[in-house]
Tab-separated table of C-alpha atoms in Angstrom:
chain	number	residue	atom	x	y	z
A	1	MET	CA	-14.307	-4.288	-49.063
A	2	THR	CA	-17.758	-4.589	-47.519
A	3	PHE	CA	-18.256	-6.755	-44.459
A	4	GLN	CA	-21.622	-7.892	-43.163
A	5	ILE	CA	-22.329	-9.182	-39.679
A	6	GLN	CA	-25.105	-11.686	-39.295
A	7	ILE	CA	-27.273	-12.252	-36.231
A	8	MET	CA	-29.036	-15.605	-36.118
A	9	PHE	CA	-32.264	-16.374	-34.294
A	10	PHE	CA	-33.702	-19.859	-33.814
A	11	ARG	CA	-37.333	-20.792	-33.303
A	12	SER	CA	-38.472	-24.375	-32.786
A	13	PHE	CA	-41.884	-25.702	-33.697
A	14	SER	CA	-43.420	-29.139	-34.146
A	15	ILE	CA	-44.908	-30.743	-37.248
A	16	GLY	CA	-46.359	-34.075	-36.227
A	17	LYS	CA	-43.587	-35.986	-34.498
A	18	ASN	CA	-40.815	-33.992	-36.069
A	19	ASN	CA	-39.195	-30.991	-34.444
A	20	VAL	CA	-38.241	-28.394	-37.064
A	21	GLN	CA	-35.876	-25.516	-36.390
A	22	GLU	CA	-36.435	-22.319	-38.393
A	23	VAL	CA	-33.514	-19.937	-38.760
A	24	PHE	CA	-33.811	-16.149	-39.090
A	25	MET	CA	-30.777	-14.190	-40.210
A	26	ALA	CA	-30.432	-10.410	-40.118
A	27	ASP	CA	-27.452	-8.748	-41.774
A	28	ILE	CA	-26.118	-5.719	-39.919
A	29	LEU	CA	-25.576	-2.459	-41.793
A	30	ASP	CA	-22.393	-1.537	-39.952
A	31	GLY	CA	-21.837	2.202	-40.285
A	32	LYS	CA	-18.388	2.117	-38.692
A	33	THR	CA	-16.789	0.437	-41.706
A	34	LEU	CA	-18.053	3.081	-44.135
A	35	ALA	CA	-17.325	5.924	-41.707
A	36	ASP	CA	-13.713	4.779	-41.305
A	37	SER	CA	-13.149	4.746	-45.069
A	38	ILE	CA	-14.632	8.247	-45.437
A	39	LYS	CA	-12.510	9.567	-42.573
A	40	GLN	CA	-9.364	8.105	-44.096
A	41	ARG	CA	-10.008	10.081	-47.289
A	42	VAL	CA	-10.831	13.184	-45.253
A	43	LYS	CA	-7.569	12.842	-43.329
A	44	LYS	CA	-5.585	12.774	-46.584
A	45	GLU	CA	-7.402	15.841	-47.930
A	46	VAL	CA	-6.828	17.710	-44.642
A	47	ALA	CA	-3.106	16.933	-44.850
A	48	SER	CA	-3.017	18.094	-48.472
A	49	LEU	CA	-4.687	21.389	-47.574
A	50	LYS	CA	-2.290	21.871	-44.684
A	51	LYS	CA	0.614	21.657	-47.135
A	52	ASP	CA	-1.027	24.550	-48.999
A	53	GLY	CA	-1.185	26.581	-45.791
A	54	VAL	CA	-4.859	25.871	-44.990
A	55	ASP	CA	-5.841	24.719	-41.520
A	56	VAL	CA	-9.300	23.148	-41.871
A	57	GLY	CA	-11.620	24.349	-39.103
A	58	LEU	CA	-15.045	23.229	-37.897
A	59	GLY	CA	-17.222	25.213	-35.503
A	60	LEU	CA	-19.475	23.390	-33.034
A	61	LEU	CA	-22.315	25.296	-31.400
A	62	LEU	CA	-24.123	23.717	-28.452
A	63	THR	CA	-26.839	25.230	-26.258
A	64	GLY	CA	-27.910	23.579	-23.019
A	65	ASP	CA	-27.145	19.997	-22.055
A	66	ASN	CA	-29.478	17.764	-24.051
A	67	PRO	CA	-27.923	14.283	-23.558
A	68	ALA	CA	-28.109	13.240	-27.219
A	69	SER	CA	-26.686	16.591	-28.364
A	70	VAL	CA	-23.858	16.430	-25.837
A	71	GLN	CA	-22.982	12.922	-27.000
A	72	TYR	CA	-22.940	14.027	-30.659
A	73	TYR	CA	-20.835	17.058	-29.676
A	74	LYS	CA	-18.234	14.914	-27.909
A	75	THR	CA	-18.151	12.342	-30.701
A	76	THR	CA	-17.586	15.060	-33.314
A	77	LEU	CA	-14.786	16.631	-31.270
A	78	GLY	CA	-13.021	13.270	-31.103
A	79	ALA	CA	-13.483	12.659	-34.831
A	80	CYS	CA	-12.054	16.103	-35.681
A	81	LYS	CA	-8.944	15.347	-33.678
A	82	LYS	CA	-8.392	12.029	-35.461
A	83	VAL	CA	-8.510	13.516	-38.966
A	84	GLY	CA	-6.629	16.734	-38.179
A	85	ILE	CA	-9.527	19.208	-38.329
A	86	THR	CA	-9.344	22.045	-35.799
A	87	ALA	CA	-12.516	22.281	-33.709
A	88	HIS	CA	-13.750	25.699	-32.548
A	89	GLU	CA	-16.186	25.350	-29.669
A	90	PHE	CA	-19.124	27.649	-28.955
A	91	ARG	CA	-21.125	26.618	-25.883
A	92	PHE	CA	-24.111	28.509	-24.521
A	93	SER	CA	-26.404	27.922	-21.570
A	94	GLU	CA	-30.084	27.027	-21.922
A	95	THR	CA	-30.904	30.641	-21.013
A	96	VAL	CA	-29.036	32.115	-23.988
A	97	SER	CA	-30.843	34.939	-25.790
A	98	LEU	CA	-31.535	35.118	-29.511
A	99	ASN	CA	-29.260	38.167	-29.714
A	100	GLN	CA	-26.339	36.253	-28.230
A	101	LEU	CA	-26.767	33.367	-30.651
A	102	LEU	CA	-27.042	35.660	-33.667
A	103	ASN	CA	-23.917	37.546	-32.589
A	104	GLY	CA	-22.139	34.200	-32.310
A	105	ILE	CA	-23.222	33.206	-35.832
A	106	HIS	CA	-22.075	36.559	-37.255
A	107	GLU	CA	-18.703	36.006	-35.595
A	108	ILE	CA	-18.447	32.561	-37.180
A	109	ASN	CA	-19.407	33.952	-40.600
A	110	ARG	CA	-16.475	36.384	-40.425
A	111	ASP	CA	-13.958	33.925	-38.983
A	112	GLU	CA	-11.638	32.730	-41.773
A	113	ARG	CA	-10.431	29.869	-39.582
A	114	ILE	CA	-13.871	28.224	-39.633
A	115	HIS	CA	-15.004	26.490	-42.826
A	116	GLY	CA	-18.246	25.079	-41.490
A	117	LEU	CA	-20.542	25.076	-38.486
A	118	LEU	CA	-22.449	22.281	-36.791
A	119	MET	CA	-25.400	23.601	-34.779
A	120	LEU	CA	-26.545	20.988	-32.306
A	121	MET	CA	-30.320	20.719	-32.139
A	122	PRO	CA	-32.645	21.368	-30.498
A	123	LEU	CA	-32.125	25.014	-29.631
A	124	PRO	CA	-34.013	26.352	-26.565
A	125	GLY	CA	-37.766	26.535	-27.161
A	126	LYS	CA	-37.859	30.334	-26.957
A	127	ILE	CA	-35.346	30.645	-29.814
A	128	ASN	CA	-36.454	30.939	-33.444
A	129	ALA	CA	-34.260	28.135	-34.765
A	130	ARG	CA	-34.890	28.898	-38.436
A	131	ARG	CA	-33.722	32.487	-38.002
A	132	VAL	CA	-30.514	31.295	-36.366
A	133	ILE	CA	-29.855	28.629	-39.007
A	134	ASN	CA	-30.501	31.019	-41.894
A	135	THR	CA	-28.116	33.608	-40.422
A	136	LEU	CA	-25.240	31.251	-41.210
A	137	VAL	CA	-23.753	31.927	-44.645
A	138	PRO	CA	-24.522	29.082	-47.127
A	139	GLU	CA	-20.845	28.310	-47.750
A	140	LYS	CA	-20.470	27.330	-44.080
A	141	ASP	CA	-23.812	25.505	-43.832
A	142	ILE	CA	-22.132	22.084	-43.906
A	143	ASP	CA	-25.145	20.365	-42.319
A	144	GLY	CA	-27.333	21.563	-45.198
A	145	LEU	CA	-30.175	22.901	-43.029
A	146	GLY	CA	-30.334	26.500	-44.289
A	147	SER	CA	-33.105	27.551	-46.671
A	148	ILE	CA	-30.722	27.916	-49.619
A	149	SER	CA	-29.277	24.412	-49.126
A	150	VAL	CA	-32.730	22.886	-48.671
A	151	GLY	CA	-34.035	24.767	-51.708
A	152	ARG	CA	-31.226	23.540	-53.926
A	153	LEU	CA	-31.913	19.969	-52.821
A	154	SER	CA	-35.646	20.407	-53.508
A	155	ALA	CA	-34.903	21.805	-56.969
A	156	ASP	CA	-32.550	18.897	-57.794
A	157	GLU	CA	-29.639	21.318	-58.109
A	158	SER	CA	-27.436	19.487	-55.606
A	159	THR	CA	-28.662	15.913	-56.112
A	160	ILE	CA	-25.667	15.094	-58.310
A	161	GLN	CA	-23.964	14.298	-55.002
A	162	ILE	CA	-26.569	11.564	-54.411
A	163	VAL	CA	-26.401	9.840	-57.784
A	164	ARG	CA	-22.618	9.989	-58.202
A	165	ASP	CA	-20.220	7.103	-57.471
A	166	ASP	CA	-19.119	5.943	-54.015
A	167	GLY	CA	-17.242	9.172	-53.286
A	168	LYS	CA	-13.628	8.076	-53.681
A	169	ASN	CA	-12.838	10.994	-55.975
A	170	ALA	CA	-15.841	13.130	-55.103
A	171	MET	CA	-14.104	15.745	-52.985
A	172	SER	CA	-11.566	16.617	-55.675
A	173	ARG	CA	-14.159	16.585	-58.455
A	174	ASP	CA	-16.688	18.683	-56.530
A	175	ARG	CA	-14.288	21.633	-56.419
A	176	LEU	CA	-14.959	22.133	-60.120
A	177	MET	CA	-18.740	21.635	-59.965
A	178	PRO	CA	-20.801	24.625	-58.767
A	179	THR	CA	-23.906	22.386	-58.561
A	180	ALA	CA	-22.165	20.380	-55.848
A	181	TRP	CA	-21.088	23.370	-53.776
A	182	SER	CA	-24.285	23.241	-51.710
A	183	PHE	CA	-24.183	20.838	-48.795
A	184	LEU	CA	-26.617	18.020	-48.195
A	185	PRO	CA	-27.909	17.323	-44.659
A	186	CYS	CA	-25.415	14.917	-43.135
A	187	THR	CA	-27.759	12.385	-41.530
A	188	PRO	CA	-30.041	11.657	-44.516
A	189	PHE	CA	-27.091	11.758	-46.901
A	190	GLY	CA	-25.361	9.320	-44.566
A	191	VAL	CA	-28.355	6.976	-44.855
A	192	ILE	CA	-28.121	7.022	-48.653
A	193	ARG	CA	-24.347	6.490	-48.598
A	194	LEU	CA	-24.780	3.571	-46.174
A	195	LEU	CA	-27.381	1.881	-48.389
A	196	ASP	CA	-25.205	2.432	-51.468
A	197	HIS	CA	-22.171	1.054	-49.625
A	198	TYR	CA	-24.003	-2.201	-48.957
A	199	LYS	CA	-25.423	-2.196	-52.511
A	200	VAL	CA	-29.033	-2.041	-51.346
A	201	PRO	CA	-31.257	-1.491	-54.418
A	202	ILE	CA	-33.229	1.769	-54.188
A	203	ARG	CA	-34.551	2.394	-57.709
A	204	GLY	CA	-38.173	1.259	-57.925
A	205	LYS	CA	-38.362	0.271	-54.252
A	206	HIS	CA	-40.955	1.557	-51.776
A	207	ALA	CA	-39.234	3.642	-49.102
A	208	VAL	CA	-41.322	4.486	-46.037
A	209	ILE	CA	-39.968	7.246	-43.787
A	210	VAL	CA	-41.340	7.729	-40.283
A	211	GLY	CA	-40.758	11.347	-39.246
A	212	LYS	CA	-41.009	14.552	-41.276
A	213	SER	CA	-38.379	16.779	-39.692
A	214	LEU	CA	-36.345	19.174	-41.802
A	215	ALA	CA	-33.182	17.595	-40.408
A	216	VAL	CA	-33.941	14.034	-41.552
A	217	GLY	CA	-37.395	13.068	-42.824
A	218	LYS	CA	-38.027	15.705	-45.491
A	219	PRO	CA	-34.539	15.774	-47.054
A	220	LEU	CA	-34.307	11.975	-46.902
A	221	SER	CA	-37.552	11.714	-48.859
A	222	MET	CA	-36.139	14.006	-51.555
A	223	MET	CA	-32.953	11.952	-51.734
A	224	PHE	CA	-34.909	8.729	-52.174
A	225	LEU	CA	-36.903	10.415	-54.936
A	226	ALA	CA	-33.639	11.427	-56.613
A	227	LYS	CA	-32.681	7.730	-56.506
A	228	GLU	CA	-36.015	6.844	-58.206
A	229	ALA	CA	-37.718	5.236	-55.198
A	230	THR	CA	-41.431	5.485	-54.421
A	231	VAL	CA	-41.680	7.393	-51.147
A	232	THR	CA	-44.222	7.492	-48.325
A	233	ILE	CA	-43.761	9.830	-45.348
A	234	CYS	CA	-45.463	9.026	-42.030
A	235	HIS	CA	-45.782	11.305	-39.018
A	236	ARG	CA	-47.614	11.702	-35.712
A	237	GLU	CA	-50.997	12.121	-37.422
A	238	THR	CA	-50.605	9.020	-39.602
A	239	ARG	CA	-53.411	6.576	-38.885
A	240	ASP	CA	-52.539	2.901	-38.429
A	241	LEU	CA	-48.792	3.364	-38.751
A	242	GLY	CA	-48.205	-0.376	-38.952
A	243	SER	CA	-50.281	-0.718	-42.117
A	244	MET	CA	-47.956	1.804	-43.778
A	245	THR	CA	-44.634	0.454	-42.494
A	246	ARG	CA	-45.508	-3.113	-43.528
A	247	GLN	CA	-45.521	-1.932	-47.145
A	248	ALA	CA	-41.914	-0.761	-46.984
A	249	ASP	CA	-39.065	-2.357	-48.886
A	250	ILE	CA	-36.853	0.179	-47.088
A	251	LEU	CA	-38.092	1.475	-43.728
A	252	CYS	CA	-36.412	4.491	-42.094
A	253	SER	CA	-37.456	5.802	-38.683
A	254	ALA	CA	-36.304	9.157	-37.294
A	255	THR	CA	-38.660	10.151	-34.481
A	256	GLY	CA	-36.681	9.829	-31.248
A	257	LYS	CA	-39.325	7.512	-29.749
A	258	VAL	CA	-37.939	4.391	-28.109
A	259	GLY	CA	-39.397	1.141	-29.447
A	260	LEU	CA	-41.764	2.814	-31.909
A	261	ILE	CA	-41.094	0.257	-34.657
A	262	ARG	CA	-41.861	-3.328	-33.607
A	263	GLY	CA	-41.432	-6.625	-35.400
A	264	ASP	CA	-45.119	-6.880	-36.315
A	265	MET	CA	-44.818	-3.551	-38.177
A	266	VAL	CA	-42.173	-4.805	-40.626
A	267	LYS	CA	-42.598	-7.128	-43.578
A	268	LYS	CA	-40.229	-10.048	-43.921
A	269	GLY	CA	-37.086	-9.162	-45.836
A	270	ALA	CA	-37.364	-5.395	-45.459
A	271	VAL	CA	-34.306	-3.173	-44.996
A	272	VAL	CA	-34.652	-1.216	-41.736
A	273	VAL	CA	-32.668	1.952	-41.014
A	274	ASP	CA	-32.908	3.288	-37.456
A	275	VAL	CA	-32.024	6.989	-37.384
A	276	GLY	CA	-33.391	7.614	-33.882
A	277	ILE	CA	-31.069	8.535	-31.022
A	278	ASN	CA	-32.329	8.220	-27.463
A	279	MET	CA	-30.170	8.424	-24.339
A	280	LEU	CA	-31.569	6.237	-21.567
A	281	GLN	CA	-31.242	6.992	-17.867
A	282	ASN	CA	-28.598	4.294	-17.455
A	283	GLY	CA	-26.394	6.124	-19.977
A	284	THR	CA	-26.914	3.704	-22.863
A	285	MET	CA	-28.124	4.693	-26.309
A	286	THR	CA	-30.998	3.207	-28.259
A	287	GLY	CA	-33.017	4.064	-31.353
A	288	ASP	CA	-36.629	4.009	-32.558
A	289	VAL	CA	-36.581	0.337	-33.534
A	290	ASP	CA	-37.150	-2.620	-31.208
A	291	PHE	CA	-34.028	-4.376	-32.428
A	292	ALA	CA	-34.797	-7.799	-30.936
A	293	SER	CA	-38.143	-8.252	-32.674
A	294	VAL	CA	-37.407	-6.393	-35.910
A	295	SER	CA	-34.130	-8.277	-36.481
A	296	LYS	CA	-36.180	-11.451	-36.884
A	297	LYS	CA	-38.087	-9.978	-39.818
A	298	ALA	CA	-35.640	-7.651	-41.576
A	299	SER	CA	-33.029	-8.733	-44.104
A	300	LEU	CA	-30.779	-5.787	-43.176
A	301	ILE	CA	-30.862	-3.542	-40.126
A	302	THR	CA	-28.760	-0.759	-38.617
A	303	PRO	CA	-27.764	-1.026	-34.966
A	304	VAL	CA	-27.880	1.882	-32.517
A	305	PRO	CA	-25.178	2.834	-31.791
A	306	GLY	CA	-22.898	1.904	-34.675
A	307	GLY	CA	-25.244	2.349	-37.638
A	308	VAL	CA	-26.185	5.735	-39.067
A	309	GLY	CA	-24.438	7.754	-36.327
A	310	PRO	CA	-20.805	7.145	-37.348
A	311	VAL	CA	-21.620	7.867	-40.993
A	312	THR	CA	-23.325	11.138	-40.047
A	313	VAL	CA	-20.160	12.333	-38.302
A	314	ALA	CA	-18.014	11.231	-41.236
A	315	MET	CA	-20.253	13.122	-43.676
A	316	LEU	CA	-19.928	16.235	-41.515
A	317	LEU	CA	-16.132	16.011	-41.730
A	318	GLU	CA	-16.270	15.421	-45.485
A	319	ASN	CA	-18.480	18.472	-46.003
A	320	THR	CA	-16.115	20.567	-43.887
A	321	VAL	CA	-13.179	19.604	-46.090
A	322	ARG	CA	-15.199	20.332	-49.229
A	323	SER	CA	-15.925	23.799	-47.852
A	324	ALA	CA	-12.231	24.371	-47.161
A	325	GLN	CA	-11.310	23.163	-50.667
A	326	ARG	CA	-13.844	25.489	-52.231
A	327	ALA	CA	-12.526	28.449	-50.220
A	328	ASP	CA	-8.948	27.575	-51.164
A	329	MET	CA	-9.887	27.388	-54.848
A	330	LEU	CA	-11.625	30.772	-54.780
A	331	TYR	CA	-9.067	32.452	-52.509
A	332	PRO	CA	-5.791	30.483	-52.683
A	333	ALA	CA	-3.752	30.471	-49.489
A	334	MET	CA	-0.452	30.061	-51.337
A	335	ALA	CA	0.980	32.936	-53.333
A	336	ILE	CA	0.994	32.443	-57.091
A	337	VAL	CA	4.382	33.357	-58.596
């Protein structure tokens, strides 16, 4: 069952002698509800695999102490524990060399206990991140950032995961579908799953994405295209950003810039998805969107925290289980007699 939380804003104005009160209502796209349902299914699949002798394992690789990355790292560790996935931690200092990271990835590739790896970004500036990411074997690229995973998404080879149903039977079905063996990037896929969960129409709508990163912006644009939306991508060189965002039926921002999207940049009734994660000095988390002003214009909006973030973690766990299921199908843990 889908629940929506409404925030109400009141603004008074005068017409002659009468005082009229106008009400604005913004429905909250609560990611926790969807994330909990995904994790419940993951927990059942993990238990089923354990009965077959498979201990599902997820590797987490963190370099340095970027606050947002550390928070994501800790959140993922806690989520793994709740669903029964074994977490294997790989932590490196900011001064780590490329050789050390590549050796770590090779070790993970060979480790049968690990079915997927989450690499927390960003890596240190001196490190060639694409070389590190592409060293990971595709079957463990559960965050879908490797060139093979991205290529399959671009070629519409893995988009069946986007246009399928709500995922209740997806994990079992995907074991028999080679086209679904590639993994989709967890954050953009989480955005699509969240919109689908709340039955937000996508086909024929104008989706405007602010940010063109390979982790979010680019794959999210391809997913919207797979759902038959008209897509516009904005970035740091986009002139008059507000004129573009005001055209959006669905507005997604993933830049990591606090308060980038203001109320005057959003048309009334738009759906606003805030993918940004920014850790403030006081320890609180905020996104790209000025929630107070945008809430008064949007029909639906994600909070930060509690919006896209929980779904991203849940998608990561789901992909890890799918990887374990695929490995178990190809190389069964139980003896066949």
